[in-house]
Amino acid sequence: MLILDESQTVLGRTGKMFGFDYEEVMPDIITLSKTLGGGLPLSAVITTDKLAQMAKGNGFSHYTSYASDPFTATAELAVVQMILDEGLVERSARIGQLLKDKLCELQKHQNAIGDVRGHGLILGVKLWPIVKPENRAMI
């Protein structure tokens, strides 16, 4: 069983709708939160029909004060529709690649910049202490 937490990588931040879209996998369970509600506290768990039926068949149920709230469901639909209508996934990919290219170009001239990696607007940059390259092995 593959369970993925897409709390930070969902809805286009990586340049694709889900972070796992870069891999050749299909998770059995996906957890979503944080940006899901566009500022409204919202989370979700998505699973396959097969796992949902198994859970139901085994008597699993989950209820909270906010479960199946039509207000938050409507807000989430509006967030996803806006992301699709305004092409924000593609924009994230485009701007992220531009940023990554600029960081890699800067890396050629700045000893403090190590590895640059990531997708879309979720990028990581390794920063070295400002020391001579020959002394980095001592750090």
XYZ file of N, CA and C in Angstrom, residues 111-112 126-139:
48
model
N 30.297 30.797 -5.206
C 30.723 29.586 -4.515
C 29.767 29.164 -3.403
N 28.962 30.080 -2.914
C 28.063 29.772 -1.803
C 26.872 28.926 -2.234
N 21.080 24.424 -1.883
C 22.072 24.170 -0.841
C 23.018 25.364 -0.812
N 23.146 25.945 0.354
C 24.044 27.089 0.510
C 25.255 26.683 1.326
N 26.420 26.930 0.774
C 27.674 26.659 1.464
C 28.069 27.880 2.271
N 28.749 27.673 3.385
C 29.345 28.837 4.049
C 30.341 29.465 3.068
N 30.500 30.726 3.152
C 31.396 31.393 2.204
C 32.839 31.117 2.611
N 33.381 30.076 1.984
C 34.780 29.682 2.182
C 35.345 29.309 0.821
N 36.618 29.216 0.749
C 37.249 28.824 -0.509
C 36.847 27.394 -0.843
N 36.603 27.082 -2.150
C 36.169 25.737 -2.530
C 37.101 24.639 -2.024
N 38.401 24.886 -1.966
C 39.332 23.850 -1.520
C 39.181 23.542 -0.033
N 38.545 24.436 0.731
C 38.369 24.228 2.173
C 37.006 23.620 2.506
N 36.149 23.368 1.518
C 34.809 22.837 1.775
C 34.851 21.452 2.398
N 35.846 20.677 2.066
C 35.939 19.321 2.616
C 36.081 19.344 4.134
N 36.556 20.439 4.699
C 36.740 20.540 6.147
C 35.443 20.881 6.866
N 34.410 21.252 6.134
C 33.149 21.660 6.752
C 32.300 20.458 7.069
